Amino acid sequence: MIECQTKGARSLSYLHFFLRVVAGAAVVKSSRSMASRLGPRLIYLSSVIFLLSIFTPISESNQFCDAGISYGDSACGISSSSSSKILIKGGTVVNAHQQEIADVYIEDGIIVAVKPSIKVSDDVTVLDATGKFVMPGGIDPHTHLGMEFMGTQSVDDFFSGQAAALAGGTTMHIDFVIPVNGSLSAGLEAYKDKAKKSCMDYGFHMAITKWDEIVSREMEIMVKEQGINSFKFFMAYKGALMINDELLLEGLKKCKSLGALAMVHAENGDAVFEGQKKMIELGITGPEGHALSRPPVLEGEATARAIRLAGFVNTPLYVVHVMSTDAMEEIARARKSGQRVIGEPVVSGLVLDDSGIWDPDFTTAAKYVMSPPIRASGHDKALQAALSTGILQLVGTDHCVFNSTQKAFGIDDFRKIPNGVNGIEERMHLVWDTMVESGQISVTDYVRLTSTECARIFNIYPRKGAILAGSDADIIIFNPSSSFEITTRSHHSRSDTNVFEGKRGKGKVEVTIAGGRVLWNNGELNVVPGSGKFIKMPPYSYLFGGIDKADAKYLSSLQAPVKRSKAAT
Ligand SMILES: NC(=O)NCCC(=O)O
Ligand SMILES: [Zn+2]
Ligand SMILES: [Zn+2]
């Protein structure tokens, strides 16, 4: 059991309790002596004290309750510490490069020391982590909170989605800004507004949905002034977000010139459109039509095309939500040839197969509709193997949740089912159980795949993704001997369904510390809207190192004179 309240926090609670008792007594006494000389003034004074004592927060969880939201039974009582000094004692501290038994001392949101036997004063909150892993909080590279998509909006916003993330051990996420009518700056303003209610740190990628001089200039502003270092190109969603090869080429060149990472949703959108028409003509209108209309070959084709175009421009490429063996093998081939390609599987693709989408119950089947689709059994295992051998580099979620009422927009036509599934709360547990418990990866690999590699790729390491002196205090305490179970009843998402319903496994995130505060502690969530920070991500991550040398070599090879003999007349 984890010790949680500091002496300071306890005495604050006692003081609060005392204040309430005194003020309450004063109200009673003054009402009894109403006829006395001081009556009206005393009534006024004591009533003010009494009201103040009622509305003075005991802990931040009161603000959480004021927001009209509660998670768990005791979220509105005295819960986690708000101390700015925390000592995590006796755990196994795991970084991507090593693990060691050590204490971790935190002050004002920053890790101050990581070493054995740290001594602290009485005002420090002490968390005993003996027998447990102390790891960097998860970083989810791929989310869509409050996303306007397919005529509706994903139900988890920057508060509920982040609260769910924290309950599952994730302390930062990177969301995709969607431009407004192609305008990046209008899109960014809209997302800054959505993110005002954040209760944990976040960053932004930016989607590119049209091309002109203004967009090109706005990309520069995003990178140089707004802390965005990655741009996503949707090769699918014809008639909505989809771009063509010409735009992709322009975008790749611009990304390279800015040191920004190009990302692709790789599916052949024209062929998907054809596939959808074919299914409807055949009378296949249910959710299974979604999977049948966009088979793995279309994901493989688009992945190969994006890789070749990025190779042609010589700029790094990040392939989001790799769902099939077809796409994964294209990435493997490119990496083997020396090309800088990052592959991101998502937790739904790693642990689920397509059986759900064939369920006879529409609500059940529709909840699995996402793009690219969750594939037939076999792809999941291949993606796990690719992750464990370094072909794929990090795990995201693509958390983009629509409830069963929204999914029912497509009851007669699978093309109208909003695409997206959950995962932000479940990723850390499912990756542990699937990959570490099965012996496919080590604990240090787990940290790399769920946190460190994301921080490196998006150029915020070691501020994020590490337990080192000077890093942000985003930390989880993970009990490998405990267990988890996923249910819609107990999850923190606003959705009324969960694609991982009923999954159980070993390991449990017992404590989540974000920004140096204990926000999740043994089933109690203690979050404050507006407390999360936007994390600026600078350009030119490690993926760009040496690109200029390769370019220079290529250019000089072009300048070698070609000797031709004069043609006979
Ligand atoms: N993946 C999905 O189905 N929905 C979210 C948008 C996207 O990433 O394509
Ligand atoms: Zn996508
Ligand atoms: Zn996505």
Coordinates of C-alpha atoms and ligand atoms in Angstrom, one line a residue:
M1 CA 0.0 0.0 0.0
I2 CA 1.3 3.4 -0.9
E3 CA 1.7 6.1 1.8
C4 CA 0.2 9.2 0.3
Q5 CA -0.7 12.1 2.7
T6 CA 2.1 14.3 3.9
K7 CA 2.2 15.6 7.4
G8 CA 1.5 19.1 5.8
A9 CA -1.5 17.8 4.0
R10 CA -2.8 16.1 7.1
S11 CA -2.5 19.2 9.2
L12 CA -4.2 21.2 6.5
S13 CA -7.1 18.7 6.7
Y14 CA -7.2 19.0 10.5
L15 CA -7.1 22.8 10.3
H16 CA -10.0 22.7 7.8
F17 CA -12.0 20.3 10.0
F18 CA -11.3 22.6 13.1
L19 CA -12.4 25.7 11.2
R20 CA -15.6 24.0 10.2
V21 CA -16.3 23.0 13.8
V22 CA -15.6 26.4 15.2
A23 CA -17.5 28.2 12.6
G24 CA -20.4 25.8 12.9
A25 CA -20.5 26.4 16.7
A26 CA -20.3 30.1 16.2
V27 CA -23.4 30.0 13.9
V28 CA -25.3 28.0 16.4
K29 CA -24.2 30.2 19.3
S30 CA -25.0 33.5 17.5
S31 CA -28.4 32.3 16.4
R32 CA -29.1 31.5 20.0
S33 CA -28.1 34.9 21.2
M34 CA -29.8 36.8 18.4
A35 CA -31.2 39.3 20.9
S36 CA -27.8 40.2 22.2
R37 CA -26.1 43.5 21.3
L38 CA -23.5 41.8 19.0
G39 CA -26.0 39.5 17.4
P40 CA -26.3 40.8 13.8
R41 CA -22.5 41.3 13.4
L42 CA -21.7 37.9 15.0
I43 CA -24.2 36.2 12.8
Y44 CA -22.7 37.9 9.7
L45 CA -19.1 37.1 10.7
S46 CA -19.7 33.5 11.7
S47 CA -21.8 32.8 8.6
V48 CA -19.0 34.1 6.4
I49 CA -16.5 31.8 8.2
F50 CA -18.8 28.9 7.9
L51 CA -19.5 29.4 4.2
L52 CA -15.8 29.9 3.6
S53 CA -14.9 26.7 5.5
I54 CA -17.4 24.8 3.3
F55 CA -16.1 26.2 0.1
T56 CA -12.4 26.1 0.9
P57 CA -11.0 23.1 -1.1
I58 CA -9.6 20.3 1.0
S59 CA -7.7 19.1 -2.0
E60 CA -7.8 19.6 -5.7
S61 CA -10.4 16.9 -6.1
N62 CA -13.0 19.5 -4.9
Q63 CA -12.4 21.5 -8.1
F64 CA -12.8 18.3 -10.0
C65 CA -16.2 17.8 -8.3
D66 CA -17.1 21.4 -9.1
A67 CA -16.6 20.5 -12.7
G68 CA -19.5 18.1 -12.2
I69 CA -17.5 15.1 -13.0
S70 CA -16.5 12.3 -10.7
Y71 CA -14.4 9.2 -11.2
G72 CA -14.4 6.4 -8.7
D73 CA -16.1 6.4 -5.3
S74 CA -13.8 8.7 -3.5
A75 CA -12.7 11.2 -6.1
C76 CA -14.4 14.0 -4.2
G77 CA -12.9 13.2 -0.8
I78 CA -9.4 13.8 0.6
S79 CA -7.2 12.0 -1.8
S80 CA -3.7 12.3 -3.4
S81 CA -1.1 14.7 -2.1
S82 CA -0.7 18.1 -3.6
S83 CA 2.8 18.4 -2.1
S84 CA 5.4 19.7 -4.5
K85 CA 8.1 17.5 -2.8
I86 CA 7.8 13.7 -3.4
L87 CA 10.2 10.9 -2.6
I88 CA 9.6 7.5 -4.4
K89 CA 11.5 5.0 -2.3
G90 CA 13.0 1.6 -3.0
G91 CA 11.6 0.9 -6.4
T92 CA 13.3 -0.4 -9.5
V93 CA 13.8 2.7 -11.6
V94 CA 13.6 1.8 -15.3
N95 CA 14.9 3.9 -18.2
A96 CA 15.2 2.8 -21.8
H97 CA 19.0 2.4 -21.3
Q98 CA 19.1 0.7 -17.9
Q99 CA 17.3 -0.3 -14.7
E100 CA 18.5 0.1 -11.1
I101 CA 17.1 0.1 -7.6
A102 CA 17.1 3.7 -6.5
D103 CA 15.0 6.4 -4.9
V104 CA 13.6 9.3 -7.0
Y105 CA 13.3 12.7 -5.4
I106 CA 11.0 15.3 -7.0
E107 CA 10.6 19.0 -6.3
D108 CA 8.2 21.5 -8.0
G109 CA 7.5 19.2 -10.9
I110 CA 11.1 18.3 -11.7
I111 CA 13.2 15.2 -10.9
V112 CA 16.0 16.4 -8.7
A113 CA 17.9 13.2 -7.9
V114 CA 17.9 9.5 -8.8
K115 CA 20.1 7.5 -6.4
P116 CA 19.9 5.0 -3.5
S117 CA 18.9 6.0 0.0
I118 CA 17.9 9.6 -0.4
K119 CA 17.1 11.3 3.0
V120 CA 14.4 13.9 3.1
S121 CA 12.7 16.2 5.7
D122 CA 9.2 15.7 7.1
D123 CA 7.4 17.9 4.6
V124 CA 8.0 15.4 1.8
T125 CA 5.4 13.0 0.6
V126 CA 6.9 9.5 0.6
L127 CA 5.7 6.8 -1.7
D128 CA 7.0 3.3 -1.0
A129 CA 7.7 1.5 -4.3
T130 CA 9.5 -1.6 -3.0
G131 CA 9.0 -4.5 -5.3
K132 CA 7.6 -2.2 -8.0
F133 CA 8.8 -0.6 -11.2
V134 CA 9.2 3.2 -11.3
M135 CA 9.0 4.2 -15.0
P136 CA 8.6 7.3 -17.2
G137 CA 4.9 8.1 -17.7
G138 CA 3.6 6.9 -21.0
I139 CA 3.6 9.2 -24.0
D140 CA 0.9 8.5 -26.6
P141 CA 2.1 9.8 -30.0
H142 CA -1.4 9.5 -31.7
T143 CA -4.7 10.8 -30.3
H144 CA -7.8 12.6 -31.6
L145 CA -9.5 14.3 -28.6
G146 CA -12.6 16.3 -29.4
M147 CA -12.0 15.7 -33.2
E148 CA -14.6 16.9 -35.6
F149 CA -14.9 14.0 -38.0
M150 CA -17.5 12.3 -40.2
G151 CA -20.2 14.8 -39.2
T152 CA -19.7 14.4 -35.5
Q153 CA -17.1 14.9 -32.7
S154 CA -15.1 12.3 -30.8
V155 CA -16.6 12.2 -27.3
D156 CA -13.4 12.2 -25.3
D157 CA -12.2 15.8 -25.1
F158 CA -8.9 17.2 -23.7
F159 CA -10.2 16.7 -20.1
S160 CA -12.0 13.3 -20.2
G161 CA -9.4 11.8 -22.6
Q162 CA -6.5 12.9 -20.5
A163 CA -8.1 11.8 -17.2
A164 CA -8.5 8.4 -18.8
A165 CA -4.9 8.5 -19.9
L166 CA -3.6 9.4 -16.4
A167 CA -5.7 6.5 -14.9
G168 CA -3.8 4.2 -17.3
G169 CA -0.3 5.6 -16.7
T170 CA 0.0 8.0 -19.7
T171 CA 1.2 11.4 -18.8
M172 CA 1.6 13.1 -22.2
H173 CA 0.0 12.8 -25.6
I174 CA 0.3 14.4 -29.0
D175 CA -2.9 15.2 -30.8
F176 CA -3.5 16.1 -34.4
V177 CA -4.7 19.6 -35.2
I178 CA -7.1 19.5 -38.1
P179 CA -7.0 22.7 -40.3
V180 CA -10.2 24.7 -40.7
N181 CA -10.9 25.0 -44.5
G182 CA -7.2 24.2 -45.1
S183 CA -6.0 27.0 -42.8
L184 CA -3.4 25.9 -40.3
S185 CA -3.6 28.9 -38.1
A186 CA -7.4 28.7 -37.8
G187 CA -7.0 25.0 -36.9
L188 CA -4.4 25.8 -34.3
E189 CA -6.6 28.4 -32.7
A190 CA -9.5 25.9 -32.5
Y191 CA -7.2 23.3 -30.9
K192 CA -5.7 25.7 -28.4
D193 CA -9.2 26.4 -27.3
K194 CA -10.1 22.7 -27.0
A195 CA -6.9 22.1 -25.0
K196 CA -7.7 24.8 -22.4
K197 CA -9.3 22.2 -20.1
S198 CA -6.2 19.9 -20.2
C199 CA -5.1 18.2 -17.0
M200 CA -1.8 16.8 -18.3
D201 CA 0.9 17.8 -20.8
Y202 CA 0.3 17.6 -24.5
G203 CA 1.8 18.5 -27.9
F204 CA 0.4 19.0 -31.4
H205 CA 1.0 17.5 -34.8
M206 CA -0.7 19.4 -37.7
A207 CA -2.6 17.8 -40.6
I208 CA -2.1 19.2 -44.1
T209 CA -5.3 19.0 -46.1
K210 CA -4.7 21.5 -49.0
W211 CA -1.7 23.1 -50.7
D212 CA -0.9 26.7 -51.7
E213 CA 1.6 29.4 -50.8
I214 CA -0.3 30.3 -47.7
V215 CA -0.2 26.8 -46.3
S216 CA 3.5 26.6 -47.1
R217 CA 4.2 29.8 -45.2
E218 CA 1.9 28.7 -42.3
M219 CA 4.0 25.5 -42.0
E220 CA 7.0 27.6 -41.4
I221 CA 5.2 29.6 -38.7
M222 CA 4.0 26.4 -37.0
V223 CA 7.6 25.1 -36.8
K224 CA 9.4 28.3 -36.0
E225 CA 6.9 30.0 -33.7
Q226 CA 4.3 27.5 -32.5
G227 CA 6.3 24.4 -31.4
I228 CA 4.9 22.0 -33.9
N229 CA 7.5 19.7 -35.6
S230 CA 5.4 17.2 -37.5
F231 CA 2.8 17.2 -40.3
K232 CA 0.4 14.5 -41.2
F233 CA -0.8 13.7 -44.7
F234 CA -4.0 11.6 -45.0
M235 CA -3.7 9.3 -48.1
A236 CA -7.3 8.2 -47.5
Y237 CA -10.7 9.7 -46.6
K238 CA -11.5 10.7 -50.2
G239 CA -13.6 13.9 -50.4
A240 CA -12.6 14.9 -46.9
L241 CA -9.0 14.9 -45.5
M242 CA -7.4 13.0 -48.4
I243 CA -4.5 14.6 -50.4
N244 CA -3.0 13.4 -53.7
D245 CA 0.6 12.5 -54.5
E246 CA 1.4 16.0 -55.9
L247 CA 0.5 17.5 -52.5
L248 CA 2.3 14.8 -50.7
L249 CA 5.5 15.6 -52.6
E250 CA 5.2 19.3 -51.9
G251 CA 4.6 18.6 -48.3
L252 CA 7.6 16.2 -48.0
K253 CA 9.9 18.8 -49.5
K254 CA 8.6 21.5 -47.2
C255 CA 8.9 19.2 -44.1
K256 CA 12.5 18.5 -45.0
S257 CA 13.3 22.2 -45.4
L258 CA 12.0 22.9 -41.9
G259 CA 13.4 19.8 -40.1
A260 CA 9.8 18.7 -39.5
L261 CA 8.7 15.1 -39.6
A262 CA 6.3 14.0 -42.3
M263 CA 3.6 11.5 -41.1
V264 CA 1.2 9.5 -43.3
H265 CA -2.1 7.7 -42.9
A266 CA -1.2 5.2 -45.5
E267 CA -4.2 3.7 -47.4
N268 CA -5.0 4.1 -51.1
G269 CA -8.1 6.4 -50.7
D270 CA -9.2 6.1 -54.4
A271 CA -9.1 2.3 -54.2
V272 CA -10.9 2.4 -50.8
F273 CA -13.7 4.5 -52.4
E274 CA -14.0 1.8 -55.1
G275 CA -14.0 -0.9 -52.5
Q276 CA -16.8 0.8 -50.6
K277 CA -19.0 1.2 -53.7
K278 CA -18.5 -2.5 -54.5
M279 CA -19.6 -3.6 -51.1
I280 CA -22.7 -1.5 -51.2
E281 CA -23.5 -2.9 -54.7
L282 CA -23.2 -6.4 -53.3
G283 CA -25.6 -5.4 -50.5
I284 CA -23.0 -5.6 -47.8
T285 CA -24.0 -2.6 -45.7
G286 CA -23.0 -3.8 -42.2
P287 CA -19.7 -3.0 -40.3
E288 CA -17.9 -5.9 -41.9
G289 CA -18.2 -4.0 -45.2
H290 CA -15.8 -1.5 -43.7
A291 CA -13.1 -4.1 -43.4
L292 CA -13.8 -5.8 -46.7
S293 CA -13.7 -2.5 -48.6
R294 CA -10.1 -1.6 -47.5
P295 CA -8.0 -4.8 -47.4
P296 CA -4.4 -4.9 -46.3
V297 CA -3.1 -4.6 -49.9
L298 CA -4.4 -1.0 -50.0
E299 CA -2.5 -0.2 -46.9
G300 CA 0.6 -1.9 -48.2
E301 CA 0.4 0.0 -51.5
A302 CA 0.1 3.4 -49.9
T303 CA 2.8 2.7 -47.4
A304 CA 5.2 1.7 -50.2
R305 CA 4.3 4.8 -52.2
A306 CA 4.8 7.1 -49.3
I307 CA 8.1 5.5 -48.4
R308 CA 9.3 5.8 -52.0
L309 CA 8.3 9.4 -52.3
A310 CA 10.0 10.2 -49.0
G311 CA 13.1 8.3 -50.2
F312 CA 13.0 10.4 -53.4
V313 CA 13.0 13.6 -51.4
N314 CA 15.4 12.1 -48.8
T315 CA 13.4 13.1 -45.8
P316 CA 12.4 10.9 -42.8
L317 CA 8.9 9.4 -42.7
Y318 CA 6.6 8.3 -39.9
V319 CA 3.9 5.8 -40.8
V320 CA 1.0 6.1 -38.3
H321 CA -1.3 3.2 -37.2
V322 CA 0.5 0.3 -39.0
M323 CA -2.2 -2.3 -39.0
S324 CA -1.1 -5.0 -41.4
T325 CA 1.8 -7.3 -42.3
D326 CA 1.7 -5.7 -45.7
A327 CA 2.5 -2.2 -44.4
M328 CA 5.0 -3.5 -41.8
E329 CA 6.9 -5.4 -44.5
E330 CA 7.3 -2.3 -46.6
I331 CA 8.7 -0.5 -43.6
A332 CA 11.1 -3.4 -42.8
R333 CA 12.4 -3.4 -46.4
A334 CA 12.9 0.4 -46.4
R335 CA 14.7 0.3 -43.0
K336 CA 16.9 -2.6 -44.2
S337 CA 18.0 -0.5 -47.2
G338 CA 19.0 2.4 -44.9
Q339 CA 15.9 4.6 -45.2
R340 CA 14.7 6.5 -42.2
V341 CA 11.2 5.3 -41.7
I342 CA 9.4 5.0 -38.4
G343 CA 6.5 2.6 -37.9
E344 CA 3.8 3.1 -35.3
P345 CA 1.5 0.2 -34.5
V346 CA -1.5 1.1 -32.3
V347 CA -2.7 -1.0 -29.4
S348 CA -5.9 -2.1 -31.1
G349 CA -3.9 -3.5 -34.0
L350 CA -1.5 -5.3 -31.7
V351 CA -4.0 -7.1 -29.4
L352 CA -7.2 -7.5 -31.4
D353 CA -8.3 -9.3 -34.6
D354 CA -11.2 -8.7 -37.0
S355 CA -13.6 -11.1 -35.3
G356 CA -15.3 -8.2 -33.5
I357 CA -16.4 -6.5 -36.7
W358 CA -18.2 -9.7 -37.8
D359 CA -20.3 -9.8 -34.6
P360 CA -24.0 -10.2 -35.5
D361 CA -24.9 -7.3 -33.1
F362 CA -24.5 -4.0 -34.8
T363 CA -23.5 -2.0 -31.8
T364 CA -20.8 -4.5 -30.9
A365 CA -19.5 -4.8 -34.5
A366 CA -19.6 -1.0 -35.1
K367 CA -17.4 -0.2 -32.1
Y368 CA -14.5 -1.9 -33.9
V369 CA -14.7 0.3 -37.0
M370 CA -11.5 2.2 -37.5
S371 CA -9.1 2.9 -40.4
P372 CA -7.1 1.1 -41.5
P373 CA -9.3 -1.7 -40.2
I374 CA -8.3 -4.1 -37.4
R375 CA -7.0 -7.1 -39.4
A376 CA -7.5 -10.9 -39.4
S377 CA -5.7 -12.9 -36.8
G378 CA -2.0 -13.2 -37.7
H379 CA -1.4 -9.6 -38.4
D380 CA -1.5 -8.8 -34.7
K381 CA 1.2 -11.4 -33.9
A382 CA 3.3 -10.2 -36.8
L383 CA 3.1 -6.6 -35.6
Q384 CA 4.1 -7.7 -32.1
A385 CA 7.2 -9.5 -33.5
A386 CA 8.1 -6.5 -35.6
L387 CA 7.9 -4.3 -32.4
S388 CA 10.1 -6.7 -30.5
T389 CA 12.8 -6.8 -33.2
G390 CA 13.0 -3.1 -34.0
I391 CA 11.2 -3.0 -37.3
L392 CA 8.5 -0.9 -35.6
Q393 CA 9.6 1.6 -33.0
L394 CA 6.8 2.8 -30.7
V395 CA 3.2 2.2 -29.8
G396 CA 0.3 4.7 -30.1
T397 CA -3.4 4.4 -29.7
D398 CA -5.2 6.5 -32.3
H399 CA -7.7 7.2 -29.4
C400 CA -10.7 8.6 -31.3
V401 CA -13.8 7.6 -29.5
F402 CA -17.4 7.7 -30.7
N403 CA -20.3 6.3 -28.6
S404 CA -22.8 3.8 -29.7
T405 CA -25.3 6.5 -30.7
Q406 CA -22.7 8.1 -33.0
K407 CA -21.7 4.7 -34.4
A408 CA -25.4 4.1 -35.2
F409 CA -25.3 6.9 -37.8
G410 CA -24.1 4.0 -40.0
I411 CA -26.7 1.4 -39.1
D412 CA -27.8 1.1 -42.8
D413 CA -24.5 2.0 -44.4
F414 CA -21.0 1.2 -42.9
R415 CA -19.6 4.3 -44.7
K416 CA -21.4 6.5 -42.2
I417 CA -20.0 4.8 -39.1
P418 CA -17.6 7.3 -37.5
N419 CA -14.1 5.7 -37.7
G420 CA -12.2 5.3 -34.4
V421 CA -11.6 3.2 -31.3
N422 CA -10.3 3.8 -27.7
G423 CA -6.9 2.9 -26.2
I424 CA -5.5 5.9 -24.3
E425 CA -6.3 4.4 -20.9
E426 CA -5.6 0.8 -21.9
R427 CA -2.3 1.0 -23.9
M428 CA 0.2 0.8 -21.0
H429 CA -1.5 -2.2 -19.4
L430 CA -2.1 -4.1 -22.7
V431 CA 1.4 -3.5 -24.0
W432 CA 2.9 -4.8 -20.7
D433 CA 0.7 -7.9 -20.7
T434 CA 1.1 -8.7 -24.4
M435 CA 4.7 -7.9 -24.8
V436 CA 6.5 -8.1 -21.4
E437 CA 4.5 -10.8 -19.7
S438 CA 4.8 -13.0 -22.8
G439 CA 8.6 -12.6 -22.8
Q440 CA 8.7 -10.8 -26.1
I441 CA 10.4 -7.7 -24.8
S442 CA 12.4 -6.6 -21.7
V443 CA 11.2 -4.0 -19.2
T444 CA 13.7 -1.5 -20.6
D445 CA 12.2 -2.1 -24.0
Y446 CA 8.8 -1.5 -22.6
V447 CA 9.9 2.0 -21.5
R448 CA 11.4 2.7 -24.9
L449 CA 8.3 1.6 -26.8
T450 CA 5.7 3.4 -24.6
S451 CA 7.6 6.6 -23.8
T452 CA 11.3 7.2 -24.6
E453 CA 11.3 6.6 -28.3
C454 CA 8.3 9.0 -28.7
A455 CA 10.2 11.7 -26.8
R456 CA 13.3 11.2 -29.0
I457 CA 11.4 11.2 -32.3
F458 CA 9.5 14.4 -31.4
N459 CA 12.6 16.0 -29.9
I460 CA 11.6 16.4 -26.3
Y461 CA 14.0 13.9 -24.8
P462 CA 15.2 13.9 -22.0
R463 CA 12.8 16.4 -20.7
K464 CA 10.2 13.7 -21.3
G465 CA 10.6 9.9 -21.6
A466 CA 13.2 9.5 -18.9
I467 CA 13.7 9.3 -15.1
L468 CA 16.8 11.5 -14.9
A469 CA 17.8 14.5 -12.8
G470 CA 16.4 17.5 -14.6
S471 CA 13.6 15.7 -16.4
D472 CA 9.9 16.5 -15.9
A473 CA 8.4 14.5 -13.0
D474 CA 6.1 12.4 -15.2
I475 CA 6.3 9.0 -13.5
I476 CA 4.4 5.8 -12.9
I477 CA 4.6 3.2 -10.2
F478 CA 3.8 -0.1 -11.7
N479 CA 3.1 -3.3 -9.7
P480 CA 4.0 -6.3 -11.8
S481 CA 2.4 -8.7 -9.3
S482 CA -1.0 -7.0 -9.5
S483 CA -3.5 -7.4 -12.3
F484 CA -6.0 -5.3 -14.4
E485 CA -9.4 -5.9 -16.0
I486 CA -10.9 -3.6 -18.6
T487 CA -14.6 -2.8 -18.5
T488 CA -16.8 0.0 -19.8
R489 CA -18.2 0.2 -16.2
S490 CA -14.8 1.1 -14.7
H491 CA -13.1 3.0 -17.6
H492 CA -12.7 6.7 -17.5
S493 CA -13.5 7.5 -21.1
R494 CA -16.9 9.1 -21.9
S495 CA -17.7 6.3 -24.3
D496 CA -20.3 3.7 -23.5
T497 CA -18.3 1.0 -25.2
N498 CA -14.7 -0.3 -25.1
V499 CA -13.1 -2.4 -27.7
F500 CA -11.0 -4.2 -25.1
E501 CA -14.0 -5.1 -22.9
G502 CA -13.3 -8.0 -20.6
K503 CA -9.6 -8.2 -21.2
R504 CA -7.6 -9.0 -18.1
G505 CA -3.9 -9.3 -17.5
K506 CA -1.0 -9.0 -15.2
G507 CA 0.5 -5.7 -14.0
K508 CA -1.1 -2.5 -12.7
V509 CA -0.4 1.2 -12.8
E510 CA -0.9 2.0 -9.2
V511 CA 0.3 5.6 -9.1
T512 CA 0.6 8.2 -11.9
I513 CA 2.6 11.4 -11.1
A514 CA 2.4 14.1 -13.8
G515 CA 4.1 17.5 -13.5
G516 CA 5.2 16.4 -10.0
R517 CA 1.7 15.8 -8.6
V518 CA 0.1 12.5 -7.7
L519 CA -2.9 12.4 -10.0
W520 CA -3.8 8.7 -9.9
N521 CA -3.3 6.7 -6.7
N522 CA -4.8 3.2 -6.2
G523 CA -8.0 3.9 -8.0
E524 CA -8.4 7.5 -7.1
L525 CA -8.1 10.2 -9.8
N526 CA -7.3 13.7 -8.7
V527 CA -7.2 16.0 -11.7
V528 CA -7.7 19.7 -12.4
P529 CA -8.9 21.1 -15.7
G530 CA -6.5 23.7 -17.0
S531 CA -3.4 22.3 -15.2
G532 CA -1.9 20.6 -18.3
K533 CA 0.8 22.4 -20.3
F534 CA 1.4 22.6 -24.0
I535 CA 4.9 21.2 -24.8
K536 CA 6.7 22.9 -27.6
M537 CA 8.6 20.4 -29.8
P538 CA 11.6 21.8 -31.7
P539 CA 12.5 20.7 -35.3
Y540 CA 15.5 18.7 -36.4
S541 CA 15.2 15.6 -34.2
Y542 CA 17.9 12.9 -34.3
L543 CA 16.1 11.6 -37.5
F544 CA 17.5 14.5 -39.5
G545 CA 21.2 14.0 -38.4
G546 CA 23.3 13.5 -41.5
I547 CA 20.6 14.1 -44.1
D548 CA 22.4 17.1 -45.4
K549 CA 25.6 15.0 -46.0
A550 CA 23.7 12.5 -48.0
D551 CA 22.2 15.3 -50.1
A552 CA 25.6 16.9 -50.7
K553 CA 27.0 13.5 -51.8
Y554 CA 24.1 13.0 -54.2
L555 CA 24.4 16.5 -55.6
S556 CA 28.2 16.2 -56.2
S557 CA 27.6 12.9 -58.0
L558 CA 25.3 14.7 -60.4
Q559 CA 27.9 17.3 -61.2
A560 CA 30.4 14.8 -62.6
P561 CA 30.7 15.5 -66.3
V562 CA 29.2 13.0 -68.7
K563 CA 31.6 12.3 -71.6
R564 CA 29.9 11.7 -74.9
S565 CA 31.5 11.2 -78.2
K566 CA 30.3 13.5 -81.0
A567 CA 27.6 11.8 -83.0
A568 CA 28.4 11.1 -86.6
T569 CA 26.6 13.3 -89.1
Ligands
LIG1 N1 -8.2 5.9 -37.3 C1 -9.5 6.2 -37.3 O1 -10.3 5.3 -37.6 N2 -9.9 7.4 -36.9 C2 -9.1 8.5 -36.5 C3 -8.6 9.3 -37.7 C4 -7.4 8.6 -38.3 O2 -6.4 8.6 -37.7 O3 -7.4 8.1 -39.4
ZN2 ZN -5.3 7.9 -39.7
ZN3 ZN -5.4 8.8 -36.1

